[in-house]
One Martini backbone bead per residue (centre of mass of N, CA, C, O) as a GRO file, in nm:
protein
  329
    1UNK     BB    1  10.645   7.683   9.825
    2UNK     BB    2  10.385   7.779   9.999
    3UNK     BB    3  10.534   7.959  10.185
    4UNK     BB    4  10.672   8.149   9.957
    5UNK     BB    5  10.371   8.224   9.823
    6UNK     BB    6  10.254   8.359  10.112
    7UNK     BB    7  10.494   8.569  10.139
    8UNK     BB    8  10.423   8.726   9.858
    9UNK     BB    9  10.123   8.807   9.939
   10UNK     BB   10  10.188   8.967  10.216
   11UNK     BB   11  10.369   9.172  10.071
   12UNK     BB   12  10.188   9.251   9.788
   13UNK     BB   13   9.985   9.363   9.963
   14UNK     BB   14  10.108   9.546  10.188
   15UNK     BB   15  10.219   9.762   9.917
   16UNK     BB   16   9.945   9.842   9.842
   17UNK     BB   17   9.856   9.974  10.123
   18UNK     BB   18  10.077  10.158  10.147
   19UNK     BB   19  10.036  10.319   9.838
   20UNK     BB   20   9.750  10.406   9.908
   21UNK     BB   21   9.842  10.618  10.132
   22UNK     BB   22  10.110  10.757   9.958
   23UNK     BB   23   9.869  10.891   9.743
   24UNK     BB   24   9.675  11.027   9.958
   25UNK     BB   25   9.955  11.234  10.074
   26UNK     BB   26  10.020  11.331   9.774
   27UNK     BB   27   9.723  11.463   9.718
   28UNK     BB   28   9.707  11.644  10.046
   29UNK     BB   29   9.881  11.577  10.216
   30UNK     BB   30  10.004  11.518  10.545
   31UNK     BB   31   9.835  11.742  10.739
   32UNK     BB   32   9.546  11.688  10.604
   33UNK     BB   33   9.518  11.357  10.580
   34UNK     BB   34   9.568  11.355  10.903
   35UNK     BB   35   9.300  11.543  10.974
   36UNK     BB   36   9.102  11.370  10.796
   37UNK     BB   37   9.133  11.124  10.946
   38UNK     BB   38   9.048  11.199  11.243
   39UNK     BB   39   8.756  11.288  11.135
   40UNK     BB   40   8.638  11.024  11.034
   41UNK     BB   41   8.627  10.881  11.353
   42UNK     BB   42   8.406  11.093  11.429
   43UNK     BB   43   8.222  10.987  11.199
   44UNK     BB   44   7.987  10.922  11.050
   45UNK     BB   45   7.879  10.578  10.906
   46UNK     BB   46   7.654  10.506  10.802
   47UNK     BB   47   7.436  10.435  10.546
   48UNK     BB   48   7.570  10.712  10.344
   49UNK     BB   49   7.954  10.773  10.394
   50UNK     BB   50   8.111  10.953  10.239
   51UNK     BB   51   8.510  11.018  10.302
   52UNK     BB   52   8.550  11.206  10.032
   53UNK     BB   53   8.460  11.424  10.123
   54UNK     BB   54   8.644  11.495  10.352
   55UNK     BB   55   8.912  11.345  10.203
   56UNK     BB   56   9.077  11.194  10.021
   57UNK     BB   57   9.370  11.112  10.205
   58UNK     BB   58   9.205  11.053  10.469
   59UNK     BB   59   9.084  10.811  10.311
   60UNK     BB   60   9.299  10.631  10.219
   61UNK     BB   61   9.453  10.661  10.529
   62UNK     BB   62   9.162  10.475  10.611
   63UNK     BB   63   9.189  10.219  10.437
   64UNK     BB   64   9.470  10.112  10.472
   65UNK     BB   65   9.451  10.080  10.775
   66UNK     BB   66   9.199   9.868  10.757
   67UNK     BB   67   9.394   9.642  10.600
   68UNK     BB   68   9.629   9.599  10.763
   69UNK     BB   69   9.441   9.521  11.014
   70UNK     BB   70   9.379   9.252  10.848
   71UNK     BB   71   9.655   9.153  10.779
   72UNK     BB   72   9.735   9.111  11.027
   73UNK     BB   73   9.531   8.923  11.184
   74UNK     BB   74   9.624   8.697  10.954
   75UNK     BB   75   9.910   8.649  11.084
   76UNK     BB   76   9.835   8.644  11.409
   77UNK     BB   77   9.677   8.354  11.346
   78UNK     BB   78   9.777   8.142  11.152
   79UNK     BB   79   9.665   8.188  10.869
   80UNK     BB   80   9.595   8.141  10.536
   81UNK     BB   81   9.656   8.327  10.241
   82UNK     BB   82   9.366   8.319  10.067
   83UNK     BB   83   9.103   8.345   9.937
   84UNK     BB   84   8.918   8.455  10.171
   85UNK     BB   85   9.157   8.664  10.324
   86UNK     BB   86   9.151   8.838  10.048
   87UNK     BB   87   8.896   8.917  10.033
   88UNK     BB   88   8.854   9.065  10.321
   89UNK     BB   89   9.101   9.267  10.269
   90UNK     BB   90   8.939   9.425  10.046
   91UNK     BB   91   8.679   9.487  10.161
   92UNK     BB   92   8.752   9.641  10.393
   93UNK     BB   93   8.942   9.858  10.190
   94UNK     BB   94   8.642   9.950  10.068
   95UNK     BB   95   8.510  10.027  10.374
   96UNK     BB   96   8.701  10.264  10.453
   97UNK     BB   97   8.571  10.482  10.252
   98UNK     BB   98   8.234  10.404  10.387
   99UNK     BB   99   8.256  10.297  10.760
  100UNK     BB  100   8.547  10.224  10.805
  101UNK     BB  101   8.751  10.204  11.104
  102UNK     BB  102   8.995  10.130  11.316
  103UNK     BB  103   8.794  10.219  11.588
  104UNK     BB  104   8.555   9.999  11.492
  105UNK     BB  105   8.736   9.737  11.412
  106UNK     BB  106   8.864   9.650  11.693
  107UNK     BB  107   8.606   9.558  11.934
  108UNK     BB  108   8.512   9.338  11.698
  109UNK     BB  109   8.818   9.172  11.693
  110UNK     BB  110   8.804   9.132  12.010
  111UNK     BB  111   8.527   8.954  12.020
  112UNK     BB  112   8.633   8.694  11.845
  113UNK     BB  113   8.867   8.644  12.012
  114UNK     BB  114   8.685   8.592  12.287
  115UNK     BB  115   8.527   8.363  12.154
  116UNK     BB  116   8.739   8.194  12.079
  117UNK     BB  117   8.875   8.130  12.367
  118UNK     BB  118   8.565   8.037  12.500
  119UNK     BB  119   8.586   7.794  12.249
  120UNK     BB  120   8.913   7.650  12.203
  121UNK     BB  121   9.018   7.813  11.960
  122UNK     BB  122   9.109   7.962  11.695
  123UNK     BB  123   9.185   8.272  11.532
  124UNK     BB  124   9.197   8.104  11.254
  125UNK     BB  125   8.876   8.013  11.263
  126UNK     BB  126   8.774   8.337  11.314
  127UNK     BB  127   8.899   8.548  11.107
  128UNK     BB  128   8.658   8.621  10.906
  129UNK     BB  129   8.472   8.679  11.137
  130UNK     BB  130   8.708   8.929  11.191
  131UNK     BB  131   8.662   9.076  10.906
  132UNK     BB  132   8.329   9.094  10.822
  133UNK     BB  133   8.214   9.209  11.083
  134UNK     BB  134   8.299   9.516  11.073
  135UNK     BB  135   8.024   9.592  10.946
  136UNK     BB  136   7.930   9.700  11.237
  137UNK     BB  137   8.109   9.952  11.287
  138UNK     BB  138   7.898  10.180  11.291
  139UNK     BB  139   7.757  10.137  11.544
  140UNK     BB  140   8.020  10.244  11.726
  141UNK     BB  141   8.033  10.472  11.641
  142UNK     BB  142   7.742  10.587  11.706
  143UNK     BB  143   7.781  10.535  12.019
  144UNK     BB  144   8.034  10.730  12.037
  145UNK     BB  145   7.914  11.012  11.856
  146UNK     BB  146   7.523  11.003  11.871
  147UNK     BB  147   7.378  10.947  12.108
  148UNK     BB  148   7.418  11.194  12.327
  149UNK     BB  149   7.644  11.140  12.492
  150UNK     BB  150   7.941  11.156  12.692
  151UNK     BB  151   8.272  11.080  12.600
  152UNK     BB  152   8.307  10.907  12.883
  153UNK     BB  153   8.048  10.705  12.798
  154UNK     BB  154   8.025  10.676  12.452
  155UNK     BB  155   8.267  10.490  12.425
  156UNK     BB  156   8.283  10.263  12.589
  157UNK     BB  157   8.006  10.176  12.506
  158UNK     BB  158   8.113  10.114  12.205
  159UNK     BB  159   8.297   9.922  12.289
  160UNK     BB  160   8.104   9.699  12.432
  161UNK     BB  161   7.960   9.684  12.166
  162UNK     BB  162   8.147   9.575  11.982
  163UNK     BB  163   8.253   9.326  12.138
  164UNK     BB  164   7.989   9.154  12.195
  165UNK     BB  165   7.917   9.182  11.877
  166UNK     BB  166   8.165   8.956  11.808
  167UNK     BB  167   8.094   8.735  12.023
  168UNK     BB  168   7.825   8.674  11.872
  169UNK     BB  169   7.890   8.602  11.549
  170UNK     BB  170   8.001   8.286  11.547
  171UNK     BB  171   7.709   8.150  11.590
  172UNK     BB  172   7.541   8.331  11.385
  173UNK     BB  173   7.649   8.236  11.139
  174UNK     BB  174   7.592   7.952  11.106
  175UNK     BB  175   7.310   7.977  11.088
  176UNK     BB  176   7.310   8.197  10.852
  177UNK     BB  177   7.363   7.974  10.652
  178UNK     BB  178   7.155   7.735  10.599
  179UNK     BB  179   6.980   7.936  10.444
  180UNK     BB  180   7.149   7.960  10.180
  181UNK     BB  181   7.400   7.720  10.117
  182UNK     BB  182   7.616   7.949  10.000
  183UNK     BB  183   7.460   8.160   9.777
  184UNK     BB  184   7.615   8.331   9.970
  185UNK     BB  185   7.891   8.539  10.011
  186UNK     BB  186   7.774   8.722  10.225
  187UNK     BB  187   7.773   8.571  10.541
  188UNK     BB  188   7.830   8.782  10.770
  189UNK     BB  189   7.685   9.039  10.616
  190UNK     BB  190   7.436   8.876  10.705
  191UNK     BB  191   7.451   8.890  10.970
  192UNK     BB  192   7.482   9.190  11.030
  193UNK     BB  193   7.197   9.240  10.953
  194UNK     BB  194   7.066   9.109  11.147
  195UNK     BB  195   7.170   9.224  11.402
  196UNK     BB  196   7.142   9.567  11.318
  197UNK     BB  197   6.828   9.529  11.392
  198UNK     BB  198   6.833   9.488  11.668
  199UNK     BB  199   7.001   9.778  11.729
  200UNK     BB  200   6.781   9.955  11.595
  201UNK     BB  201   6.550   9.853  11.778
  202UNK     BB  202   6.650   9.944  12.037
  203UNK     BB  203   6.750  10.220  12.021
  204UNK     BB  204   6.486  10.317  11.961
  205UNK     BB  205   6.333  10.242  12.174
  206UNK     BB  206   6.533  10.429  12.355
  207UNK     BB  207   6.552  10.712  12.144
  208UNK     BB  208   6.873  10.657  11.990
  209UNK     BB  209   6.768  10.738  11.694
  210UNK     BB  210   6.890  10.852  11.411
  211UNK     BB  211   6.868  11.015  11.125
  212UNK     BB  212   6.993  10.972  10.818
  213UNK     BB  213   7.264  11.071  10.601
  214UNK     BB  214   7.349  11.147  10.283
  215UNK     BB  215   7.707  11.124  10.159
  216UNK     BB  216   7.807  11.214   9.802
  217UNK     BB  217   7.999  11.206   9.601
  218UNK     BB  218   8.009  11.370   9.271
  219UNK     BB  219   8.362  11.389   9.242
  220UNK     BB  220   8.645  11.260   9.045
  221UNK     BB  221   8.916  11.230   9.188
  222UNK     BB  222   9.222  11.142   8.989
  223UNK     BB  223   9.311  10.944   9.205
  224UNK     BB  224   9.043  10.759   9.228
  225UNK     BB  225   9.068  10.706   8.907
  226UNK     BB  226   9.339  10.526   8.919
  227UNK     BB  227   9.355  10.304   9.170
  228UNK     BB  228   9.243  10.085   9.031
  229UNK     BB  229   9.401  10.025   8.781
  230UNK     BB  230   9.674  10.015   8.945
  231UNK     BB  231   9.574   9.749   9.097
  232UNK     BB  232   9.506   9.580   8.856
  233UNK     BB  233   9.833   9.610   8.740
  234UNK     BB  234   9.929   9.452   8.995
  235UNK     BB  235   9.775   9.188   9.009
  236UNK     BB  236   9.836   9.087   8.660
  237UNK     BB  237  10.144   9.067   8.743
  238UNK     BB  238  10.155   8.889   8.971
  239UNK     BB  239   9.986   8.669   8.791
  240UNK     BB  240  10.246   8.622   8.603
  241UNK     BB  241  10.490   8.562   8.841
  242UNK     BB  242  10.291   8.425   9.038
  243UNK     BB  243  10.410   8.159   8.916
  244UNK     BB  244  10.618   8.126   8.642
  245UNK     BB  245  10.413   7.918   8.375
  246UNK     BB  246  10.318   8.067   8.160
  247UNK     BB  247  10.129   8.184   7.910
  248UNK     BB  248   9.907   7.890   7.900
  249UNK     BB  249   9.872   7.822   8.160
  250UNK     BB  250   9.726   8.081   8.260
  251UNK     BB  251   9.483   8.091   8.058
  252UNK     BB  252   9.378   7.792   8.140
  253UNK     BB  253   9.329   7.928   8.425
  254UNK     BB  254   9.150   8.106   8.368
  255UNK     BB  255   8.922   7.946   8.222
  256UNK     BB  256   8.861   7.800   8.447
  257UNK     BB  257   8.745   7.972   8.674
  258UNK     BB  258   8.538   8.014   8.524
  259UNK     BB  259   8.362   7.760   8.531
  260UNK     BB  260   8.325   7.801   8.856
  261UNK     BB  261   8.061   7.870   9.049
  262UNK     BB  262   8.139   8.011   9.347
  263UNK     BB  263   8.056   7.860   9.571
  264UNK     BB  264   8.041   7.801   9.917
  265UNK     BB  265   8.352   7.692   9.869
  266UNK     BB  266   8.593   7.899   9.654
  267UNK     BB  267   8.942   7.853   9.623
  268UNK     BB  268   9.131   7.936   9.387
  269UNK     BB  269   9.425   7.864   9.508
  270UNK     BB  270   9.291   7.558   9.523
  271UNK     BB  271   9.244   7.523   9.213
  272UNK     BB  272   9.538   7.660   9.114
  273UNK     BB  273   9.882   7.692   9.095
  274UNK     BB  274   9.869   7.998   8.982
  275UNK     BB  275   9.804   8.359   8.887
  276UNK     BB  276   9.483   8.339   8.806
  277UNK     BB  277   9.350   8.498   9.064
  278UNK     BB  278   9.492   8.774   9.040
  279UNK     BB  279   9.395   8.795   8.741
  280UNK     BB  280   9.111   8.803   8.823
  281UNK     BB  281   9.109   9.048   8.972
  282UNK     BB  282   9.205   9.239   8.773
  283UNK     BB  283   8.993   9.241   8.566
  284UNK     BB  284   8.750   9.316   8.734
  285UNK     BB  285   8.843   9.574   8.782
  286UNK     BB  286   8.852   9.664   8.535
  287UNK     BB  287   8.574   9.646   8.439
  288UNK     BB  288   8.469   9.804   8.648
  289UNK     BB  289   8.603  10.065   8.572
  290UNK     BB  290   8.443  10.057   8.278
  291UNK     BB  291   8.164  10.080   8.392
  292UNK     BB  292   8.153  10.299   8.502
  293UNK     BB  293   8.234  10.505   8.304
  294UNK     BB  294   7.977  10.415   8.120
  295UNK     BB  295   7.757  10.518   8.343
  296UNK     BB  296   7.867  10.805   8.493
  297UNK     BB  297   8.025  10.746   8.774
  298UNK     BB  298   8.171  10.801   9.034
  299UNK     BB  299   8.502  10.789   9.178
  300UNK     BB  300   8.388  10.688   9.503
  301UNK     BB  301   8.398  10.569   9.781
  302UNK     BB  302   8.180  10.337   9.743
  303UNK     BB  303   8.273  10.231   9.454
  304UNK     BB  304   8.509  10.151   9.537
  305UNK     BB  305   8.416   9.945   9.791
  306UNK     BB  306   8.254   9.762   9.555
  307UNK     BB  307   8.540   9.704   9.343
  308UNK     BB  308   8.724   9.585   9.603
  309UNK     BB  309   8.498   9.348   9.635
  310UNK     BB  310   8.533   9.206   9.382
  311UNK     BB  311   8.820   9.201   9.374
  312UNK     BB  312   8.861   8.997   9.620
  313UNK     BB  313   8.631   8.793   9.500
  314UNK     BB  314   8.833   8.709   9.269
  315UNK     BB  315   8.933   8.473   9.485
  316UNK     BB  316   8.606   8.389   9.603
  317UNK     BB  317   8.419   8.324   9.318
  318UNK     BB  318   8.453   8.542   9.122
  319UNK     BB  319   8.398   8.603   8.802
  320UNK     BB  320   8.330   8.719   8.436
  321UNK     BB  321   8.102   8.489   8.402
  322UNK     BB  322   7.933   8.545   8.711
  323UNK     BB  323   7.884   8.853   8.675
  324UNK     BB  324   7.819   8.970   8.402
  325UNK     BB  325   7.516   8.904   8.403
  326UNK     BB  326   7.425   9.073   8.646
  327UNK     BB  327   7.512   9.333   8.535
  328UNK     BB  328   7.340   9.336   8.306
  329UNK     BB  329   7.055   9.299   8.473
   0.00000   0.00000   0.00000
């Protein structure tokens, strides 16, 4: 039953990411979408770089293919598809539309590799640690075509620090779980900025630090107005049918959810047998995009990418009970 479950897991989340890709291609068609594809790879990503600036087509099938990436290593990884690893893919998908590309966050996903290899572990254990790890993705962009080198010097040299920067990810994550004690849900995205500082006090050191530019969309492209709506509707069907177990017990479920502290490590599948994960999951979408339109701001990169990071941890801590205080305040 539970393999059976993991199976519709990875259909599901598969068919979400494909279906992002093939309407930001049906938005601006196949030749836009694939030219600004490529040129997203080799755009400046650090915050704040909103890829629908570039190209709304080019930024879905850069966000869809940077989830797929997340979602092939957890599936080659030979971990369970579960609230951690569901967050992570959706984290990643979110921050797709605004600093991660595949070529950022290859690099990255191979140094947690060659990580685990040499500590006799397996890769399945440091999942999610190359799966938000992927924060770092700007910096290897930025060695790779900002740094001022030519680019047959600063592509290795980028792939070689995404690489490092992957390596030592899992010892760092470690330390600093232990500072905040779980009650911060991104550890290691607390941990990449932790790193962060010192890669930019180096480069600074080095004189190869430029100033940031931000990057906002301020126009709502219809499709990216429809996307969350669509990907939360199809959340909340699914957790109606996976497993069918009616309707008084979903809602149970889902009653129960709100209920949990959503503390660090909180697996909301491991939490109750039914669909009330995914459905809580279309909730928060739904909410967060009732919210934005609400104050009036662009449906662009950033704010997709906020709200598909909360639709993830809608499976791995996040509730409307315990989200909705913070945002109102």
């Amino acid at each position: 039953m539970e393999e059976k479950s993991e199976r519709i897991r990875y259909v599901s989340l598969a068919i979400i990411l494909v279906l992002t890709a093939l309407a930001g291609i049906l938005s601006d068609g196949p030749a836009t979408s694939f030219g600004d594809f490529l040129t997203i790879q080799s755009s400046g990503a650090r915050l704040i770089q909103d890829f629908t600036a570039i190209g709304i087509g080019g930024a879905m099938v850069n966000a869809a293919l940077v989830g797929l990436l997340g979602l092939g290593v957890v599936y080659f990884s030979s971990v369970t598809l579960a609230g951690p690893t569901i967050a992570g893919i959706f984290t990643i998908l979110g921050f797709g539309f605004f600093g991660k590309t595949p070529l950022n966050c290859i690099p990255i996903m191979a140094g947690v590799w060659a990580s685990a290899r040499f500590a006799g572990k397996t890769m399945g254990s440091y999942s999610l640690i190359a799966l938000f790890g992927t924060a770092l993705g700007p910096l290897v962009t930025y060695i790779m075509f900002e740094i001022g080198l030519p680019l047959p010097f600063s592509i290795p040299l980028g792939i070689l620090g995404g690489f490092v920067a992957g390596a030592i990810l899992p010892a760092v994550a470690g330390s600093m779980l232990q500072l905040h004690q779980g009650y911060n849900l991104y550890n290691i995205g607390f941990t990449c900025g932790f790193l962060g500082l010192f890669a930019s006090s180096a480069l600074r050191a080095a004189d190869s630090m430029e100033d940031t530019s931000i990057v906002w969309n301020t126009t709502s492209h219809g499709t990216l107005v429809f996307l969350i709506p669509a990907i939360s509707a199809a959340l909340c069907f699914l957790g109606a049918i996976s497993p069918p177990v009616g309707a008084k017990r979903l809602y149970l479920d889902i009653r129960k959810l709100q209920t949990l502290s959503g503390r660090l490590p909180t697996d909301y599948f491991d939490a109750v047998d039914s669909g009330a994960p995914w459905f809580n999951m279309g909730l928060l979408g739904f909410c967060s995009a009732l919210f934005i339109a609400v104050v009036g701001a662009p449906f662009n990169g950033p704010v997709l990418g906020g709200i598909l990071t909360v639709i993830g941890f809608g499976a791995f801590g996040k509730s409307l009970r315990n989200c909705w205080p913070v945002v109102l305040g």
